[in-house]
CSV table of C-alpha atoms in Angstrom, one decimal:
chain,number,residue,atom,x,y,z
S,155,MET,CA,0.0,0.0,0.0
S,156,LYS,CA,1.4,3.4,-1.0
S,157,LEU,CA,0.7,5.9,1.8
S,158,ASN,CA,-0.7,9.2,0.5
S,159,LYS,CA,0.4,12.5,1.8
S,160,ASN,CA,-2.6,13.2,4.0
S,161,PHE,CA,-2.7,9.8,5.6
S,162,SER,CA,1.0,10.0,6.3
S,163,LEU,CA,0.7,13.5,7.9
S,164,LEU,CA,-2.3,12.3,10.0
S,165,LEU,CA,-0.4,9.2,11.1
S,166,LEU,CA,2.8,11.0,11.9
S,167,GLY,CA,1.1,13.9,13.7
S,168,GLN,CA,-1.0,11.6,15.8
S,169,SER,CA,2.0,9.3,16.5
S,170,LEU,CA,4.0,12.3,17.9
S,171,ALA,CA,0.9,13.3,19.9
S,172,ASN,CA,0.5,9.7,21.3
S,173,ILE,CA,4.2,9.6,22.3
S,174,GLY,CA,3.8,12.9,24.1
S,175,ASP,CA,0.6,11.7,25.8
S,176,VAL,CA,2.5,8.7,27.3
S,177,LEU,CA,5.5,10.7,28.4
S,178,TYR,CA,3.5,13.5,30.0
S,179,THR,CA,1.3,11.0,31.8
S,180,VAL,CA,4.5,9.3,33.2
S,181,SER,CA,5.8,12.7,34.3
S,182,VAL,CA,2.6,13.7,36.0
S,183,ILE,CA,2.2,10.4,37.9
S,184,SER,CA,5.9,10.7,39.0
S,185,ALA,CA,5.5,14.3,40.1
S,186,ILE,CA,2.3,13.6,42.1
S,187,PHE,CA,3.8,10.5,43.7
S,188,VAL,CA,7.0,12.4,44.7
S,189,LEU,CA,4.9,15.2,46.1
S,190,THR,CA,2.3,13.2,48.0
S,191,GLY,CA,3.9,9.8,48.5
S,192,SER,CA,0.5,8.3,47.8
S,193,ALA,CA,-0.1,5.6,45.3
S,194,THR,CA,-3.9,6.2,45.7
S,195,VAL,CA,-3.6,9.8,44.7
S,196,SER,CA,-1.3,8.9,41.7
S,197,SER,CA,-4.0,6.4,40.6
S,198,PHE,CA,-6.4,9.2,40.2
S,199,VAL,CA,-4.4,10.4,37.1
S,200,PRO,CA,-5.7,7.7,34.8
S,201,PHE,CA,-9.2,8.0,36.5
S,202,THR,CA,-9.3,11.7,35.7
S,203,ILE,CA,-8.2,11.1,32.1
S,204,THR,CA,-10.8,8.4,31.5
S,205,THR,CA,-13.6,10.5,33.1
S,206,SER,CA,-12.7,13.6,31.0
S,207,MET,CA,-12.6,11.6,27.8
S,208,PHE,CA,-16.0,10.1,28.6
S,209,ILE,CA,-17.5,13.6,29.0
S,210,SER,CA,-15.7,14.7,25.8
S,211,SER,CA,-17.2,11.8,23.9
S,212,LEU,CA,-20.7,12.9,24.9
S,213,LEU,CA,-20.2,16.5,23.9
S,214,THR,CA,-18.1,16.3,20.8
S,215,PRO,CA,-21.1,15.8,18.5
S,216,LEU,CA,-22.0,19.4,19.3
S,217,LEU,CA,-18.9,20.5,17.3
S,218,VAL,CA,-19.2,18.0,14.4
S,219,GLY,CA,-20.8,19.7,11.4
S,220,LYS,CA,-20.1,23.1,12.8
S,221,VAL,CA,-16.3,22.9,12.7
S,222,ASN,CA,-14.2,21.5,9.9
S,223,LEU,CA,-13.0,18.0,10.9
S,224,LYS,CA,-9.4,18.8,10.0
S,225,TRP,CA,-9.4,22.0,12.2
S,226,LEU,CA,-11.3,20.2,15.0
S,227,LEU,CA,-8.4,17.7,15.1
S,228,ALA,CA,-5.7,20.3,14.7
S,229,GLY,CA,-7.4,22.7,17.1
S,230,SER,CA,-7.7,20.1,19.8
S,231,GLN,CA,-3.9,19.4,19.5
S,232,ILE,CA,-3.0,23.1,19.6
S,233,GLY,CA,-5.2,23.4,22.7
S,234,LYS,CA,-3.4,20.4,24.3
S,235,THR,CA,-0.1,22.1,23.5
S,236,ILE,CA,-1.1,25.3,25.3
S,237,LEU,CA,-2.4,23.5,28.3
S,238,LEU,CA,0.8,21.4,28.5
S,239,PHE,CA,3.0,24.5,28.6
S,240,ILE,CA,0.7,25.9,31.4
S,241,LEU,CA,1.3,22.6,33.2
S,242,GLY,CA,5.1,22.9,32.7
S,243,PHE,CA,5.1,26.4,34.4
S,244,MET,CA,2.7,25.1,37.1
S,245,LEU,CA,5.1,22.3,38.1
S,246,VAL,CA,7.6,24.9,39.2
S,247,GLY,CA,5.6,26.1,42.1
S,248,ILE,CA,3.4,23.1,42.8
S,249,THR,CA,3.1,22.0,46.5
S,250,VAL,CA,1.1,19.6,48.6
S,251,SER,CA,-1.5,22.3,49.2
S,252,ASN,CA,-2.2,23.0,45.6
S,253,TYR,CA,-1.3,19.8,43.6
S,254,TYR,CA,-5.0,19.4,42.8
S,255,LEU,CA,-4.5,22.1,40.1
S,256,ILE,CA,-2.6,19.4,38.1
S,257,PHE,CA,-5.7,17.4,37.9
S,258,LEU,CA,-7.6,20.3,36.4
S,259,ILE,CA,-5.0,20.7,33.6
S,260,ILE,CA,-4.8,16.9,32.8
S,261,GLY,CA,-8.6,16.8,32.8
S,262,TRP,CA,-8.8,19.5,30.2
S,263,ILE,CA,-6.0,17.8,28.1
S,264,ALA,CA,-7.9,14.5,28.3
S,265,PHE,CA,-11.1,16.3,27.3
S,266,LEU,CA,-9.4,17.5,24.1
S,267,ASP,CA,-8.0,14.0,23.5
S,268,GLY,CA,-11.5,12.6,23.7
S,269,CYS,CA,-12.5,14.9,20.9
S,270,ALA,CA,-9.4,14.1,18.8
S,271,ASN,CA,-9.6,10.3,18.9
S,272,PRO,CA,-12.9,9.8,17.1
S,273,ILE,CA,-12.0,12.5,14.5
S,274,ARG,CA,-8.8,10.7,13.7
S,275,GLN,CA,-10.6,7.4,13.0
S,276,THR,CA,-13.2,9.3,11.0
S,277,LEU,CA,-10.6,11.0,8.8
S,278,ILE,CA,-8.9,7.7,7.7
S,279,PRO,CA,-11.7,6.8,5.2
S,280,HIS,CA,-11.5,10.3,3.8
S,281,TYR,CA,-7.8,9.9,3.0
S,282,VAL,CA,-7.7,6.2,2.0
S,283,LYS,CA,-9.4,4.3,-0.8
S,284,PRO,CA,-12.0,1.8,0.4
S,285,GLU,CA,-10.0,-1.2,-0.8
S,286,SER,CA,-7.0,0.0,1.3
S,287,LEU,CA,-8.8,0.5,4.5
S,288,ILE,CA,-7.7,-2.7,6.2
S,289,GLN,CA,-4.1,-2.0,5.5
S,290,ALA,CA,-4.5,1.6,6.6
S,291,ASN,CA,-6.1,0.5,9.9
S,292,GLY,CA,-3.5,-2.1,10.3
S,293,ILE,CA,-0.7,0.4,9.9
S,294,ALA,CA,-2.3,2.9,12.3
S,295,GLU,CA,-2.8,0.1,14.9
S,296,THR,CA,0.7,-1.1,14.5
S,297,VAL,CA,2.2,2.3,15.1
S,298,THR,CA,-0.1,2.9,18.0
S,299,GLN,CA,0.7,-0.4,19.7
S,300,VAL,CA,4.5,0.0,19.2
S,301,ILE,CA,4.3,3.5,20.8
S,302,GLN,CA,2.3,2.0,23.7
S,303,ALA,CA,4.7,-0.9,24.1
S,304,VAL,CA,7.9,1.1,24.0
S,305,MET,CA,7.1,4.6,25.4
S,306,TRP,CA,6.0,3.5,28.9
S,307,PHE,CA,9.4,1.9,29.3
S,308,ILE,CA,11.3,4.8,27.7
S,309,GLY,CA,9.3,7.3,29.8
S,310,SER,CA,10.5,5.6,33.0
S,311,LEU,CA,14.1,5.7,31.7
S,312,PHE,CA,13.8,9.5,31.0
S,313,LEU,CA,12.9,10.1,34.6
S,314,ILE,CA,16.3,8.7,35.6
S,315,PHE,CA,18.1,11.8,34.2
S,316,MET,CA,15.2,14.3,33.7
S,317,SER,CA,12.8,15.9,36.1
S,318,PRO,CA,9.1,15.6,35.5
S,319,GLN,CA,9.1,19.3,34.5
S,320,GLN,CA,11.9,18.8,31.9
S,321,LEU,CA,10.0,15.8,30.5
S,322,VAL,CA,6.9,18.0,30.1
S,323,TRP,CA,9.0,20.6,28.1
S,324,LEU,CA,10.1,17.7,25.9
S,325,VAL,CA,6.5,16.7,25.3
S,326,GLY,CA,5.7,20.4,24.5
S,327,GLY,CA,8.2,20.2,21.6
S,328,LEU,CA,6.5,17.0,20.3
S,329,PHE,CA,3.1,18.6,20.6
S,330,ILE,CA,4.2,21.7,18.6
S,331,ILE,CA,5.4,19.5,15.8
S,332,ALA,CA,2.3,17.4,15.9
S,333,SER,CA,0.1,20.5,15.7
S,334,VAL,CA,2.0,21.8,12.7
S,335,LEU,CA,1.7,18.4,10.9
S,336,LEU,CA,-2.1,18.2,11.5
S,337,CYS,CA,-2.5,21.7,10.2
S,338,LEU,CA,-0.9,20.6,6.9
S,339,ILE,CA,-3.5,17.9,6.1
S,340,GLU,CA,-6.2,18.8,3.6
S,341,SER,CA,-9.7,19.7,4.8
S,342,VAL,CA,-12.4,17.2,4.0
S,343,ILE,CA,-15.9,17.9,2.7
S,344,HIS,CA,-18.3,17.1,5.6
S,345,LYS,CA,-21.9,17.6,4.5
S,346,THR,CA,-24.2,18.9,7.2
S,347,THR,CA,-27.9,18.5,7.5
S,348,GLU,CA,-30.4,21.1,8.7
S,349,PRO,CA,-29.5,22.8,12.1
S,350,LYS,CA,-30.5,20.7,15.1
S,351,ARG,CA,-31.0,21.4,18.8
S,352,LYS,CA,-28.1,20.6,21.1
S,353,LEU,CA,-29.8,17.5,22.6
S,354,GLU,CA,-30.6,16.2,19.1
S,355,GLN,CA,-26.9,16.6,18.1
S,356,ILE,CA,-25.7,14.7,21.2
S,357,LYS,CA,-28.2,11.9,20.5
S,358,GLU,CA,-27.4,11.6,16.8
S,359,GLY,CA,-24.6,9.1,17.1
S,360,TRP,CA,-26.6,7.0,19.5
S,361,LYS,CA,-29.5,7.0,17.1
S,362,THR,CA,-27.2,5.8,14.3
S,363,LEU,CA,-25.9,3.0,16.5
S,364,SER,CA,-29.5,2.0,17.3
S,365,ASN,CA,-30.8,2.2,13.7
S,366,THR,CA,-27.8,0.4,12.0
S,367,PRO,CA,-28.0,-3.4,12.7
S,368,VAL,CA,-24.2,-4.0,12.5
S,369,LEU,CA,-23.4,-1.0,14.7
S,370,ARG,CA,-25.9,-2.0,17.2
S,371,ARG,CA,-24.1,-5.4,17.5
S,372,ILE,CA,-20.7,-3.7,17.7
S,373,ALA,CA,-22.0,-1.5,20.5
S,374,TRP,CA,-22.9,-4.6,22.5
S,375,ILE,CA,-19.5,-6.1,21.5
S,376,ASP,CA,-17.7,-3.0,22.9
S,377,PHE,CA,-19.8,-3.2,26.1
S,378,PHE,CA,-18.8,-6.8,26.8
S,379,GLU,CA,-15.2,-6.4,25.7
S,380,THR,CA,-14.7,-3.3,27.8
S,381,ILE,CA,-15.8,-5.2,30.9
S,382,ALA,CA,-13.7,-8.2,30.0
S,383,GLY,CA,-10.7,-6.0,29.3
S,384,THR,CA,-10.6,-4.5,32.8
S,385,VAL,CA,-8.9,-7.6,34.2
S,386,TRP,CA,-5.7,-6.5,32.4
S,387,ILE,CA,-5.4,-3.3,34.4
S,388,ALA,CA,-2.3,-3.2,36.6
S,389,ALA,CA,-4.1,-3.5,39.9
S,390,ILE,CA,-5.7,-6.9,38.9
S,391,LEU,CA,-2.8,-8.3,36.8
S,392,TYR,CA,-0.4,-7.6,39.7
S,393,VAL,CA,-2.5,-9.8,41.9
S,394,PHE,CA,-2.6,-12.6,39.3
S,395,VAL,CA,1.2,-12.5,38.9
S,396,ASN,CA,1.7,-12.7,42.7
S,397,ASP,CA,-1.1,-15.1,43.7
S,398,ALA,CA,-1.6,-17.3,40.7
S,399,LEU,CA,1.8,-17.4,39.1
S,400,ASN,CA,3.8,-17.0,42.3
S,401,VAL,CA,6.5,-14.8,40.7
S,402,ASP,CA,7.6,-11.2,41.4
S,403,GLU,CA,6.1,-8.1,40.0
S,404,LYS,CA,8.5,-7.8,37.0
S,405,TRP,CA,6.5,-10.5,35.3
S,406,TRP,CA,3.7,-8.0,35.0
S,407,GLY,CA,5.9,-6.1,32.6
S,408,PHE,CA,6.8,-9.3,30.7
S,409,ILE,CA,3.2,-10.3,30.3
S,410,ASN,CA,2.3,-6.7,29.2
S,411,GLY,CA,5.2,-6.8,26.7
S,412,THR,CA,4.2,-10.1,25.1
S,413,PHE,CA,0.6,-8.8,24.9
S,414,PHE,CA,1.7,-5.8,22.9
S,415,LEU,CA,3.9,-8.0,20.8
S,416,GLY,CA,0.8,-10.1,20.0
S,417,LEU,CA,-1.1,-6.9,19.0
S,418,ILE,CA,1.7,-5.9,16.7
S,419,LEU,CA,1.9,-9.3,15.0
S,420,GLY,CA,-1.8,-9.2,14.5
S,421,SER,CA,-1.6,-5.8,12.8
S,422,VAL,CA,1.3,-7.0,10.6
S,423,TYR,CA,-0.8,-10.0,9.5
S,424,CYS,CA,-3.7,-7.7,8.5
S,425,ILE,CA,-1.3,-5.4,6.6
S,426,LYS,CA,0.2,-8.3,4.7
S,427,TYR,CA,-3.0,-10.2,3.8
S,428,PRO,CA,-5.7,-7.5,3.4
S,429,SER,CA,-7.5,-9.2,0.5
S,430,ILE,CA,-8.1,-12.4,2.4
S,431,ILE,CA,-9.4,-10.5,5.4
S,432,GLU,CA,-11.6,-8.3,3.2
S,433,LYS,CA,-13.4,-11.3,1.8
S,434,ASN,CA,-13.9,-12.9,5.2
S,435,LEU,CA,-14.4,-10.0,7.7
S,436,GLY,CA,-17.1,-11.8,9.7
S,437,THR,CA,-15.0,-15.0,9.9
S,438,PHE,CA,-11.9,-13.1,11.1
S,439,ILE,CA,-13.9,-11.2,13.7
S,440,PHE,CA,-15.4,-14.4,15.0
S,441,VAL,CA,-12.1,-16.3,15.0
S,442,GLY,CA,-10.4,-13.4,16.8
S,443,SER,CA,-13.2,-13.4,19.5
S,444,PHE,CA,-13.3,-17.2,19.9
S,445,GLY,CA,-9.5,-17.4,20.1
S,446,SER,CA,-9.3,-14.6,22.7
S,447,SER,CA,-12.0,-16.2,24.8
S,448,LEU,CA,-10.4,-19.6,24.8
S,449,ILE,CA,-6.9,-18.3,25.5
S,450,THR,CA,-8.1,-16.0,28.3
S,451,ILE,CA,-9.8,-19.0,30.0
S,452,LEU,CA,-6.6,-21.0,29.7
S,453,PHE,CA,-4.7,-18.1,31.1
S,454,SER,CA,-7.1,-18.1,34.2
S,455,LEU,CA,-6.2,-21.8,34.8
S,456,ASN,CA,-2.5,-21.6,34.2
S,457,SER,CA,0.2,-21.5,36.9
S,458,ILE,CA,3.3,-21.7,34.7
S,459,PRO,CA,4.9,-18.2,34.1
S,460,ILE,CA,6.5,-19.0,30.7
S,461,PHE,CA,3.2,-20.4,29.4
S,462,ALA,CA,1.5,-17.2,30.7
S,463,LEU,CA,3.7,-15.2,28.3
S,464,LEU,CA,2.7,-17.4,25.3
S,465,LEU,CA,-1.0,-17.1,26.2
S,466,SER,CA,-0.6,-13.3,26.6
S,467,LEU,CA,1.0,-13.2,23.1
S,468,GLY,CA,-2.0,-15.2,21.7
S,469,ILE,CA,-4.6,-12.9,23.4
S,470,GLY,CA,-3.0,-9.9,21.7
S,471,LEU,CA,-2.7,-11.6,18.4
S,472,PHE,CA,-6.3,-12.8,18.2
S,473,GLY,CA,-7.6,-9.6,19.6
S,474,GLN,CA,-6.0,-7.5,16.9
S,475,ILE,CA,-7.1,-10.0,14.2
S,476,LYS,CA,-10.6,-9.1,15.4
S,477,ASN,CA,-10.2,-5.4,16.0
S,478,ILE,CA,-8.8,-4.3,12.6
S,479,PRO,CA,-11.5,-5.9,10.5
S,480,GLN,CA,-14.1,-4.6,13.0
S,481,GLN,CA,-12.8,-1.0,12.5
S,482,THR,CA,-13.2,-1.5,8.7
S,483,VAL,CA,-16.8,-2.6,9.2
S,484,ILE,CA,-17.5,0.5,11.3
S,485,GLN,CA,-15.9,2.8,8.7
S,486,THR,CA,-17.9,1.4,5.8
S,487,SER,CA,-21.3,0.8,7.6
S,488,VAL,CA,-22.5,4.4,7.4
S,489,SER,CA,-21.8,7.5,5.4
S,490,LYS,CA,-18.6,9.5,6.2
S,491,GLU,CA,-20.7,12.3,7.5
S,492,GLN,CA,-22.1,10.1,10.3
S,493,LEU,CA,-18.8,8.5,11.3
S,494,ALA,CA,-17.6,11.1,13.8
S,495,THR,CA,-20.8,10.9,15.9
S,496,VAL,CA,-20.7,7.1,15.7
S,497,TYR,CA,-17.1,7.0,17.0
S,498,THR,CA,-17.9,9.5,19.8
S,499,SER,CA,-20.8,7.3,20.9
S,500,LEU,CA,-18.7,4.1,20.8
S,501,GLY,CA,-16.0,6.0,22.7
S,502,ALA,CA,-18.4,7.0,25.4
S,503,ILE,CA,-19.4,3.3,25.8
S,504,GLY,CA,-15.8,2.3,26.2
S,505,THR,CA,-14.7,5.1,28.6
S,506,GLY,CA,-17.9,5.1,30.6
S,507,ILE,CA,-18.1,1.3,31.2
S,508,PHE,CA,-14.3,1.0,31.8
S,509,GLY,CA,-14.3,3.0,35.0
S,510,VAL,CA,-17.2,1.3,36.6
S,511,SER,CA,-16.2,-2.2,35.5
S,512,SER,CA,-12.6,-1.8,36.8
S,513,LEU,CA,-14.1,-1.2,40.3
S,514,ILE,CA,-16.5,-4.1,40.0
S,515,MET,CA,-13.7,-6.5,38.8
S,516,GLY,CA,-11.5,-5.4,41.7
S,517,ILE,CA,-14.3,-6.2,44.1
S,518,LEU,CA,-15.0,-9.6,42.5
S,519,ALA,CA,-11.3,-10.5,42.6
S,520,ASP,CA,-11.4,-10.0,46.4
S,521,LEU,CA,-14.6,-11.9,46.8
S,522,LEU,CA,-14.2,-14.7,44.3
S,523,GLY,CA,-10.5,-15.0,43.7
S,524,ILE,CA,-8.2,-13.7,41.0
S,525,ARG,CA,-8.6,-16.7,38.7
S,526,THR,CA,-12.3,-16.3,38.7
S,527,VAL,CA,-12.3,-12.8,37.3
S,528,PHE,CA,-10.1,-13.9,34.4
S,529,MET,CA,-12.5,-16.8,33.8
S,530,ILE,CA,-15.4,-14.3,33.8
S,531,SER,CA,-13.4,-12.2,31.3
S,532,GLY,CA,-13.0,-15.2,29.0
S,533,LEU,CA,-16.7,-16.0,29.2
S,534,LEU,CA,-17.7,-12.4,28.4
S,535,ILE,CA,-15.5,-12.6,25.2
S,536,ALA,CA,-17.3,-15.9,24.4
S,537,VAL,CA,-20.5,-13.9,24.5
S,538,VAL,CA,-18.9,-11.5,21.9
S,539,GLY,CA,-18.0,-14.5,19.7
S,540,SER,CA,-21.6,-15.7,19.9
S,541,ILE,CA,-22.9,-12.3,18.8
S,542,VAL,CA,-20.6,-12.2,15.8
S,543,HIS,CA,-21.4,-15.8,14.9
S,544,LYS,CA,-25.2,-15.2,14.9
S,545,ASN,CA,-24.8,-12.1,12.9
S,546,LYS,CA,-21.9,-12.9,10.6
S,547,GLN,CA,-23.7,-11.8,7.5
S,548,LEU,CA,-23.8,-8.2,8.8
S,549,PHE,CA,-20.0,-7.9,9.2
S,550,VAL,CA,-19.1,-6.9,5.7
S,551,THR,CA,-17.9,-3.8,4.0
S,552,ASN,CA,-20.4,-1.5,2.3
S,553,VAL,CA,-18.1,0.5,0.0
S,554,GLU,CA,-21.1,1.8,-2.0
S,555,GLN,CA,-21.8,4.3,0.8
S,556,GLN,CA,-18.3,5.6,0.6
């Protein structure tokens, strides 16, 4: 696949922004922990980010149709850049008495991020031909997962010889470059309908999900998968490593690493064999779901650390073989003009359910045991597989609408 200029600029700009997001999150968590000495307070950083992104997902439809998608994406990145520099200056005089101000800034940054993510996914079909969507989604996912796998480790290394404030300034530089790159992409034609009331605009994406059979199934898939995925958060996986595998905490990093490697391998497979996947989208989504379910259940029963690494690799591999075809189905299931509100609604489901289910899974782990929650996760993914199997005929591309 030959990358066109706009897709390349979008990919590079968002990649730099994603690298910056990881580094600035590492710096903020470090700064707050050093300041307060409280792991609980530090854990409120991801909670604040998730909550703000959920609110953003609900409100972004108010801007779609009124603001050019290209400038909505670039503007959110410019806003993040300004807020980040405010954060950098703030870290100079932050104390135990006013550290709560940090949460206000990261909340606003996450709010703008929640606006940017669905717009990026919406723009890909505008810049890529329908027959190249699977490869484009695969490339975007590969880059994203490599960044996630590498930058958390690198961010921790940076803190060895840099202060959190210096790391924030570095991120500021990355954000500036990302803002410039996103300003260079071409504007897209986004047709708007007659003016609607604010409530109608917010409800638009939800109506599209409800009225489009395949999207209605995907919304349920996201619901069950989000709940299932919360067992992989650090707090629960740490317990599994200690209690079920009986190894030290560094194995949490190994399991995370092999999971991301599996995601990358799945992306590479989709990039290499797009025509095969294109002809069998429903089959690949089902196989990915079934494989993830089976391997998660085996993971819950396993006590051998090395085998846990192989299973983690498999979960990432099958998960990505499912996710990329599913993205293609979403992008071709409705008109391009409806995509932004569809993605904001799906994003709201993911971020909204994640916070609640993380708490519930933590409680269940204490009450029922750590192996049980991973078993529950595997069964929930099996439900996803059954939804796909029963509705396999819906999981196809509909390029005519593009």
